[in-house]
Structure formats: C-alpha cells, structure tokens
Amino acid sequence: MRTLLVTGGAGFIGGNFVHLKMQQGADRIINLDKLTYAGNPDTLAEFRDDPRHVFIEGDIGNQALVGHLLSEYQVDAVVNFAAESHVDRSIDGPAAFIETNVLGTFSLLDSAKAYWSALDASRREAFRFLHVSTDEVYGSLGPSGKFTETTAYAPNSPYSASKAASDHLVRAWYHTYGLP
Ligand SMILES: NC(=O)c1ccc[n+]([C@@H]2O[C@H](COP(=O)([O-])OP(=O)(O)OC[C@H]3O[C@@H](n4cnc5c(N)ncnc54)[C@H](O)[C@@H]3O)[C@@H](O)[C@H]2O)c1
C-alpha cells in the first residue's frame, strides 16, 4: 500500500489534487489541513465514507501530530500544498505567512526528516517530499515575457518572500540531509 500525506488538501489546488489522486485509484491519502478561512471541507464530502481518505484537521507546524501521522500511516510521500496563499492578505498581515509558509514548512521538513531517517534503505530511497512553490517567487512580469526554473528569485510581496524562503529550506534539506 502506498500512502500520501497531502497537506492543505482542503484548499483550492490541494483539493483538486486529492480528487485527481482518488480518481486515479490512490491506495490511501492522509489529508492534513488546518481549515483556515481558505479551507473548505465540503469539497471532500464525497470521500467522507471512503477509507482510502483520512482527513485530519491540524497544523503542519504541529510536530507531535505530524510525526504521529507519518509513522502511524507509514507514509511514502509528503505533498505540501498547505500555505497562506493570498498576496493581498500578506500585505495586511504578514505574520501568518511567516508562521505557516516559513516556520510551518521548516517544521514539516524536520518531522519528515526524522521519520525518513529511520526508514529501511529501500523505503528511504523511494520516499519523496514534494513542495509546491509559486511563479511569484520570480517577481513580476510585464505584459510579455516568461519565467523559467532558472530565473533568479526576486520575490516582491510578503507572500512571495515567504514562499521563496520555504523553497530555499526544501532545497537545503535535500542538499544538506539528502531528503529526497
Ligand atoms: N492558487 C494559485 O493560483 C497558486 C499558484 C501558484 C502556486 N500556488 C501554491 O499552491 C499551494 C496551494 O494553493 P491554493 O491556491 O490551493 O491555496 P489555498 O489558500 O486555497 O489553500 C491552502 C490550504 O492550506 C490550508 N492551511 C493553511 N495553513 C495551514 C497550516 N499551517 N497547516 C495545515 N494546513 C494549512 C488551508 O486551510 C487551505 O485549505 C500553495 O502553496 C500556493 O502557494 C497557488
């Protein structure tokens, strides 16, 4: 059995991802979402009685909870959609963006690394931590132009700065610790 820990799976993109994976026949999805103003559990209503989908209301920054979920369900991959995601809100109140996008991602990485380090060699190699970024980390485009994955980071808002920070943390956990 392959188990995904999807974070932010009651949000816009995470919710669509959960629907897609369920349609594709996922073995099991553990869906961890804090249900902020942006989370809508009704989008997951059709999975309420489906044992392949386990919804947990909680914070990616709760290491005790995340550690428990990783080992209890023997997770094979983490897909991190959880974020504060609206630029305008980040201008009015950046603290929540730092809390979830920066500290929350750090905490999730730390939990994943602790769990992953204790796996046997073949499961350790197969494990994945997939972090969802945003084009906004590359700055702003005019009426034309494009970004590529090698464009230099140039975040312009508190939102994009917090997402850029989280990207750098994920990159560093790969290069420093080998977290796949
Ligand atoms: N929507 C876009 O246009 C877009 C574009 C590019 C990248 N992204 C990125 O994709 C990801 C998903 O975006 P979205 O549009 O679905 O966002 P969204 O705001 O619709 O959903 C975010 C979800 O995360 C949950 N959440 C927030 N803080 C949490 C925490 N601390 N712990 C657990 N859950 C928490 C919310 O309850 C919500 O369900 C984000 O990382 C975002 O930066 C979004």
PDB file of N, CA and C in Angstrom, residues 65 80 86 98:
ATOM      1  N   LEU A  65       1.865  15.933  16.126  1.00  0.00           N
ATOM      2  CA  LEU A  65       0.811  15.401  15.252  1.00  0.00           C
ATOM      3  C   LEU A  65       1.399  14.855  13.952  1.00  0.00           C
ATOM      4  N   ASN A  80       3.226  18.899  -0.136  1.00  0.00           N
ATOM      5  CA  ASN A  80       2.935  20.064   0.709  1.00  0.00           C
ATOM      6  C   ASN A  80       2.280  21.209  -0.063  1.00  0.00           C
ATOM      7  N   HIS A  86      -2.610  34.183  -0.264  1.00  0.00           N
ATOM      8  CA  HIS A  86      -3.175  35.345  -0.951  1.00  0.00           C
ATOM      9  C   HIS A  86      -2.341  36.617  -0.718  1.00  0.00           C
ATOM     10  N   ILE A  98       4.557  34.122   7.558  1.00  0.00           N
ATOM     11  CA  ILE A  98       5.845  33.661   8.098  1.00  0.00           C
ATOM     12  C   ILE A  98       5.608  32.400   8.916  1.00  0.00           C
TER      13      ILE A  98
END
